PDB file of C-alpha atoms in Angstrom:
ATOM      1  CA  UNK A   1     -11.991   7.702   3.832  1.00  0.00           C
ATOM      2  CA  UNK A   2      -9.785   9.937   1.399  1.00  0.00           C
ATOM      3  CA  UNK A   3      -6.834   9.804   3.607  1.00  0.00           C
ATOM      4  CA  UNK A   4      -7.050   5.922   3.653  1.00  0.00           C
ATOM      5  CA  UNK A   5      -7.408   5.579  -0.118  1.00  0.00           C
ATOM      6  CA  UNK A   6      -4.607   8.166  -0.743  1.00  0.00           C
ATOM      7  CA  UNK A   7      -2.191   6.227   1.585  1.00  0.00           C
ATOM      8  CA  UNK A   8      -3.371   2.830   0.340  1.00  0.00           C
ATOM      9  CA  UNK A   9      -2.563   3.764  -3.296  1.00  0.00           C
ATOM     10  CA  UNK A  10       0.790   5.405  -2.371  1.00  0.00           C
ATOM     11  CA  UNK A  11       1.663   2.128  -0.251  1.00  0.00           C
ATOM     12  CA  UNK A  12       0.685  -0.133  -3.330  1.00  0.00           C
ATOM     13  CA  UNK A  13       2.553   1.794  -5.728  1.00  0.00           C
ATOM     14  CA  UNK A  14       5.533   1.517  -3.438  1.00  0.00           C
ATOM     15  CA  UNK A  15       5.239  -2.161  -3.303  1.00  0.00           C
ATOM     16  CA  UNK A  16       4.685  -2.310  -7.041  1.00  0.00           C
ATOM     17  CA  UNK A  17       8.057  -0.494  -7.630  1.00  0.00           C
ATOM     18  CA  UNK A  18       9.850  -2.608  -5.112  1.00  0.00           C
ATOM     19  CA  UNK A  19       8.770  -5.954  -7.071  1.00  0.00           C
ATOM     20  CA  UNK A  20       9.886  -4.213 -10.303  1.00  0.00           C
ATOM     21  CA  UNK A  21      13.171  -3.575  -8.938  1.00  0.00           C
ATOM     22  CA  UNK A  22      13.536  -7.204  -8.007  1.00  0.00           C
ATOM     23  CA  UNK A  23      12.384  -8.068 -11.377  1.00  0.00           C
ATOM     24  CA  UNK A  24      15.347  -6.206 -12.915  1.00  0.00           C
ATOM     25  CA  UNK A  25      17.842  -7.746 -10.389  1.00  0.00           C
ATOM     26  CA  UNK A  26      16.500 -11.238 -11.355  1.00  0.00           C
ATOM     27  CA  UNK A  27      16.774 -10.533 -14.794  1.00  0.00           C
ATOM     28  CA  UNK A  28      20.437  -9.451 -14.582  1.00  0.00           C
ATOM     29  CA  UNK A  29      21.210 -12.292 -12.360  1.00  0.00           C
ATOM     30  CA  UNK A  30      19.754 -15.004 -14.553  1.00  0.00           C
ATOM     31  CA  UNK A  31      20.090 -13.419 -18.269  1.00  0.00           C
ATOM     32  CA  UNK A  32      23.458 -11.393 -18.033  1.00  0.00           C
ATOM     33  CA  UNK A  33      25.315 -14.138 -15.994  1.00  0.00           C
ATOM     34  CA  UNK A  34      27.577 -14.955 -19.149  1.00  0.00           C
ATOM     35  CA  UNK A  35      28.229 -11.206 -19.709  1.00  0.00           C
ATOM     36  CA  UNK A  36      29.284 -10.297 -16.194  1.00  0.00           C
ATOM     37  CA  UNK A  37      32.760 -10.874 -14.394  1.00  0.00           C
ATOM     38  CA  UNK A  38      32.767 -13.260 -11.787  1.00  0.00           C
ATOM     39  CA  UNK A  39      32.860 -10.326  -9.036  1.00  0.00           C
ATOM     40  CA  UNK A  40      29.999  -8.506 -10.510  1.00  0.00           C
ATOM     41  CA  UNK A  41      27.818 -11.567 -10.868  1.00  0.00           C
ATOM     42  CA  UNK A  42      28.734 -12.559  -6.912  1.00  0.00           C
ATOM     43  CA  UNK A  43      27.676  -8.998  -6.028  1.00  0.00           C
ATOM     44  CA  UNK A  44      24.534  -9.567  -8.020  1.00  0.00           C
ATOM     45  CA  UNK A  45      23.994 -12.929  -6.309  1.00  0.00           C
ATOM     46  CA  UNK A  46      24.171 -11.207  -2.714  1.00  0.00           C
ATOM     47  CA  UNK A  47      21.872  -8.547  -3.640  1.00  0.00           C
ATOM     48  CA  UNK A  48      19.319 -11.023  -5.039  1.00  0.00           C
ATOM     49  CA  UNK A  49      19.517 -13.234  -2.133  1.00  0.00           C
ATOM     50  CA  UNK A  50      18.979 -10.344   0.159  1.00  0.00           C
ATOM     51  CA  UNK A  51      16.068  -8.874  -1.809  1.00  0.00           C
ATOM     52  CA  UNK A  52      14.056 -11.923  -3.065  1.00  0.00           C
ATOM     53  CA  UNK A  53      13.741 -15.795  -2.517  1.00  0.00           C
ATOM     54  CA  UNK A  54      14.292 -17.752  -5.657  1.00  0.00           C
ATOM     55  CA  UNK A  55      10.844 -19.468  -5.232  1.00  0.00           C
ATOM     56  CA  UNK A  56       9.562 -15.859  -5.926  1.00  0.00           C
ATOM     57  CA  UNK A  57      11.196 -15.630  -9.445  1.00  0.00           C
ATOM     58  CA  UNK A  58      10.316 -17.350 -12.632  1.00  0.00           C
ATOM     59  CA  UNK A  59      11.882 -16.812 -16.163  1.00  0.00           C
ATOM     60  CA  UNK A  60      10.162 -17.629 -19.311  1.00  0.00           C
ATOM     61  CA  UNK A  61      11.179 -17.665 -22.748  1.00  0.00           C
ATOM     62  CA  UNK A  62       9.388 -16.116 -25.836  1.00  0.00           C
ATOM     63  CA  UNK A  63       7.368 -19.318 -26.044  1.00  0.00           C
ATOM     64  CA  UNK A  64       5.932 -19.113 -22.591  1.00  0.00           C
ATOM     65  CA  UNK A  65       7.952 -21.917 -21.251  1.00  0.00           C
ATOM     66  CA  UNK A  66       9.617 -21.516 -17.718  1.00  0.00           C
ATOM     67  CA  UNK A  67      13.275 -21.793 -18.287  1.00  0.00           C
ATOM     68  CA  UNK A  68      14.546 -20.539 -14.814  1.00  0.00           C
ATOM     69  CA  UNK A  69      13.601 -19.642 -11.349  1.00  0.00           C
ATOM     70  CA  UNK A  70      11.729 -21.698  -8.727  1.00  0.00           C
ATOM     71  CA  UNK A  71       8.255 -20.047  -8.604  1.00  0.00           C
ATOM     72  CA  UNK A  72       5.465 -22.086  -9.219  1.00  0.00           C
ATOM     73  CA  UNK A  73       3.540 -19.796 -11.262  1.00  0.00           C
ATOM     74  CA  UNK A  74       0.409 -20.589 -13.554  1.00  0.00           C
ATOM     75  CA  UNK A  75       1.465 -18.334 -16.401  1.00  0.00           C
ATOM     76  CA  UNK A  76      -1.889 -16.412 -17.618  1.00  0.00           C
ATOM     77  CA  UNK A  77      -1.532 -16.152 -21.418  1.00  0.00           C
ATOM     78  CA  UNK A  78      -3.181 -12.706 -21.025  1.00  0.00           C
ATOM     79  CA  UNK A  79      -0.470 -11.343 -18.575  1.00  0.00           C
ATOM     80  CA  UNK A  80       2.275 -12.811 -20.701  1.00  0.00           C
ATOM     81  CA  UNK A  81       1.170 -10.788 -23.689  1.00  0.00           C
ATOM     82  CA  UNK A  82       0.650  -7.712 -21.760  1.00  0.00           C
ATOM     83  CA  UNK A  83       4.371  -7.928 -20.524  1.00  0.00           C
ATOM     84  CA  UNK A  84       5.449  -8.542 -24.012  1.00  0.00           C
ATOM     85  CA  UNK A  85       3.408  -5.629 -25.458  1.00  0.00           C
ATOM     86  CA  UNK A  86       4.028  -3.067 -22.669  1.00  0.00           C
ATOM     87  CA  UNK A  87       7.597  -4.373 -21.672  1.00  0.00           C
ATOM     88  CA  UNK A  88       6.366  -4.305 -18.133  1.00  0.00           C
ATOM     89  CA  UNK A  89       3.135  -5.156 -16.320  1.00  0.00           C
ATOM     90  CA  UNK A  90       1.960  -6.051 -12.838  1.00  0.00           C
ATOM     91  CA  UNK A  91      -1.161  -7.456 -11.223  1.00  0.00           C
ATOM     92  CA  UNK A  92      -2.303  -8.001  -7.768  1.00  0.00           C
ATOM     93  CA  UNK A  93      -4.058 -10.960  -6.042  1.00  0.00           C
ATOM     94  CA  UNK A  94      -5.025 -11.470  -2.583  1.00  0.00           C
ATOM     95  CA  UNK A  95      -1.653 -13.165  -1.575  1.00  0.00           C
ATOM     96  CA  UNK A  96       0.906 -11.325  -3.866  1.00  0.00           C
ATOM     97  CA  UNK A  97       2.113  -8.503  -5.934  1.00  0.00           C
ATOM     98  CA  UNK A  98       3.286  -9.836  -9.265  1.00  0.00           C
ATOM     99  CA  UNK A  99       5.381  -7.918 -11.598  1.00  0.00           C
ATOM    100  CA  UNK A 100       6.612  -9.037 -15.183  1.00  0.00           C
ATOM    101  CA  UNK A 101       9.190  -7.254 -17.398  1.00  0.00           C
ATOM    102  CA  UNK A 102      10.093  -8.077 -21.033  1.00  0.00           C
ATOM    103  CA  UNK A 103      13.843  -8.510 -21.382  1.00  0.00           C
ATOM    104  CA  UNK A 104      15.674  -8.726 -24.511  1.00  0.00           C
ATOM    105  CA  UNK A 105      19.051 -10.754 -24.381  1.00  0.00           C
ATOM    106  CA  UNK A 106      21.742 -11.970 -26.640  1.00  0.00           C
ATOM    107  CA  UNK A 107      20.145 -15.423 -26.162  1.00  0.00           C
ATOM    108  CA  UNK A 108      16.549 -14.303 -26.911  1.00  0.00           C
ATOM    109  CA  UNK A 109      13.633 -12.672 -25.560  1.00  0.00           C
ATOM    110  CA  UNK A 110      12.506 -13.450 -21.752  1.00  0.00           C
ATOM    111  CA  UNK A 111       9.807 -12.608 -19.462  1.00  0.00           C
ATOM    112  CA  UNK A 112      10.913 -12.236 -15.910  1.00  0.00           C
ATOM    113  CA  UNK A 113       8.159 -12.429 -13.250  1.00  0.00           C
ATOM    114  CA  UNK A 114       8.741 -11.863  -9.597  1.00  0.00           C
ATOM    115  CA  UNK A 115       6.342 -11.727  -6.598  1.00  0.00           C
ATOM    116  CA  UNK A 116       6.326 -10.279  -3.167  1.00  0.00           C
ATOM    117  CA  UNK A 117       3.946 -11.631  -0.477  1.00  0.00           C
ATOM    118  CA  UNK A 118       1.101  -9.216   0.520  1.00  0.00           C
ATOM    119  CA  UNK A 119       1.248 -10.155   4.359  1.00  0.00           C
ATOM    120  CA  UNK A 120       3.442  -7.274   5.589  1.00  0.00           C
ATOM    121  CA  UNK A 121       1.415  -4.770   3.180  1.00  0.00           C
ATOM    122  CA  UNK A 122      -1.941  -6.173   4.744  1.00  0.00           C
ATOM    123  CA  UNK A 123      -0.609  -5.745   8.389  1.00  0.00           C
ATOM    124  CA  UNK A 124       0.389  -2.109   7.391  1.00  0.00           C
ATOM    125  CA  UNK A 125      -2.982  -1.511   5.990  1.00  0.00           C
ATOM    126  CA  UNK A 126      -4.657  -2.947   8.977  1.00  0.00           C
ATOM    127  CA  UNK A 127      -2.523  -0.756  11.367  1.00  0.00           C
ATOM    128  CA  UNK A 128      -3.548   2.171   9.082  1.00  0.00           C
ATOM    129  CA  UNK A 129      -7.128   1.566   9.517  1.00  0.00           C
ATOM    130  CA  UNK A 130      -6.900   1.156  13.340  1.00  0.00           C
ATOM    131  CA  UNK A 131      -4.985   4.277  13.398  1.00  0.00           C
ATOM    132  CA  UNK A 132      -7.469   6.174  11.325  1.00  0.00           C
ATOM    133  CA  UNK A 133     -10.382   4.801  13.299  1.00  0.00           C
ATOM    134  CA  UNK A 134      -8.753   5.717  16.669  1.00  0.00           C
ATOM    135  CA  UNK A 135      -7.908   9.235  15.508  1.00  0.00           C
ATOM    136  CA  UNK A 136     -11.685   9.648  14.184  1.00  0.00           C
ATOM    137  CA  UNK A 137     -13.056   8.367  17.661  1.00  0.00           C
ATOM    138  CA  UNK A 138     -10.857  10.706  19.488  1.00  0.00           C
ATOM    139  CA  UNK A 139     -11.626  13.703  17.218  1.00  0.00           C
ATOM    140  CA  UNK A 140     -15.368  13.175  17.583  1.00  0.00           C
ATOM    141  CA  UNK A 141     -15.067  13.063  21.238  1.00  0.00           C
ATOM    142  CA  UNK A 142     -12.994  16.363  21.490  1.00  0.00           C
ATOM    143  CA  UNK A 143     -15.237  17.864  19.045  1.00  0.00           C
ATOM    144  CA  UNK A 144     -18.308  16.856  21.274  1.00  0.00           C
ATOM    145  CA  UNK A 145     -16.554  18.161  24.584  1.00  0.00           C
ATOM    146  CA  UNK A 146     -15.491  21.302  22.861  1.00  0.00           C
ATOM    147  CA  UNK A 147     -18.817  22.065  21.452  1.00  0.00           C
ATOM    148  CA  UNK A 148     -20.472  21.453  24.736  1.00  0.00           C
ATOM    149  CA  UNK A 149     -17.896  23.840  26.521  1.00  0.00           C
ATOM    150  CA  UNK A 150     -18.301  26.452  23.867  1.00  0.00           C
ATOM    151  CA  UNK A 151     -22.045  26.260  23.842  1.00  0.00           C
ATOM    152  CA  UNK A 152     -22.091  26.764  27.682  1.00  0.00           C
ATOM    153  CA  UNK A 153     -19.914  29.949  27.401  1.00  0.00           C
ATOM    154  CA  UNK A 154     -21.718  31.075  24.524  1.00  0.00           C
ATOM    155  CA  UNK A 155     -25.128  31.035  25.901  1.00  0.00           C
ATOM    156  CA  UNK A 156     -24.368  31.884  29.487  1.00  0.00           C
ATOM    157  CA  UNK A 157     -25.150  35.654  28.978  1.00  0.00           C
ATOM    158  CA  UNK A 158     -28.496  34.659  27.692  1.00  0.00           C
ATOM    159  CA  UNK A 159     -29.240  32.083  30.628  1.00  0.00           C
ATOM    160  CA  UNK A 160     -27.887  35.253  32.854  1.00  0.00           C
ATOM    161  CA  UNK A 161     -30.569  37.564  31.335  1.00  0.00           C
ATOM    162  CA  UNK A 162     -33.344  34.911  31.472  1.00  0.00           C
ATOM    163  CA  UNK A 163     -32.407  34.316  35.428  1.00  0.00           C
ATOM    164  CA  UNK A 164     -32.596  38.031  35.864  1.00  0.00           C
ATOM    165  CA  UNK A 165     -36.091  38.418  34.143  1.00  0.00           C
ATOM    166  CA  UNK A 166     -37.512  35.305  36.259  1.00  0.00           C
ATOM    167  CA  UNK A 167     -36.469  37.045  39.699  1.00  0.00           C
ATOM    168  CA  UNK A 168     -37.968  40.339  38.608  1.00  0.00           C
ATOM    169  CA  UNK A 169     -41.242  38.506  37.675  1.00  0.00           C
ATOM    170  CA  UNK A 170     -41.236  36.788  40.971  1.00  0.00           C
ATOM    171  CA  UNK A 171     -40.329  39.748  42.968  1.00  0.00           C
ATOM    172  CA  UNK A 172     -43.302  41.700  41.116  1.00  0.00           C
ATOM    173  CA  UNK A 173     -45.626  38.906  41.740  1.00  0.00           C
ATOM    174  CA  UNK A 174     -45.065  39.079  45.526  1.00  0.00           C
ATOM    175  CA  UNK A 175     -45.536  42.826  45.788  1.00  0.00           C
TER     176      UNK A 175
END
């Protein structure tokens, strides 16, 4: 159980860091467009397209209005305030990992929110559970077999002595 919980937390933290880096990439793509050269922006565009779908990005202004990105995201006022206060925040639903960053730009303050699906993460967790259960069952079987074998080896001298005592009693009985 502790192995499962430890690995789950590590995997979850890795996913959150991945979504956070996608948020930064989206912020640079959308908000620094006017300050980058054409070649730099083209490179960022390629990176963004390889990293995340635009339907998983939402850019909000300081008033909480979506100004860019195609994500259909019902913005929670609490999450928005957490992002503004802490400059970064995340939360997890059954279907997605969400990350929000507060981004100061020359055009104003923005909150960039990205999300990543949990489908692949859940598949990995399911595989982890199956592996841990399989290892546990095999380990219990091996422990059982070895304990039986070691028990037989350990008690063999005692069984031998008991058999010798029985034979002597039988031989004394018939004399």
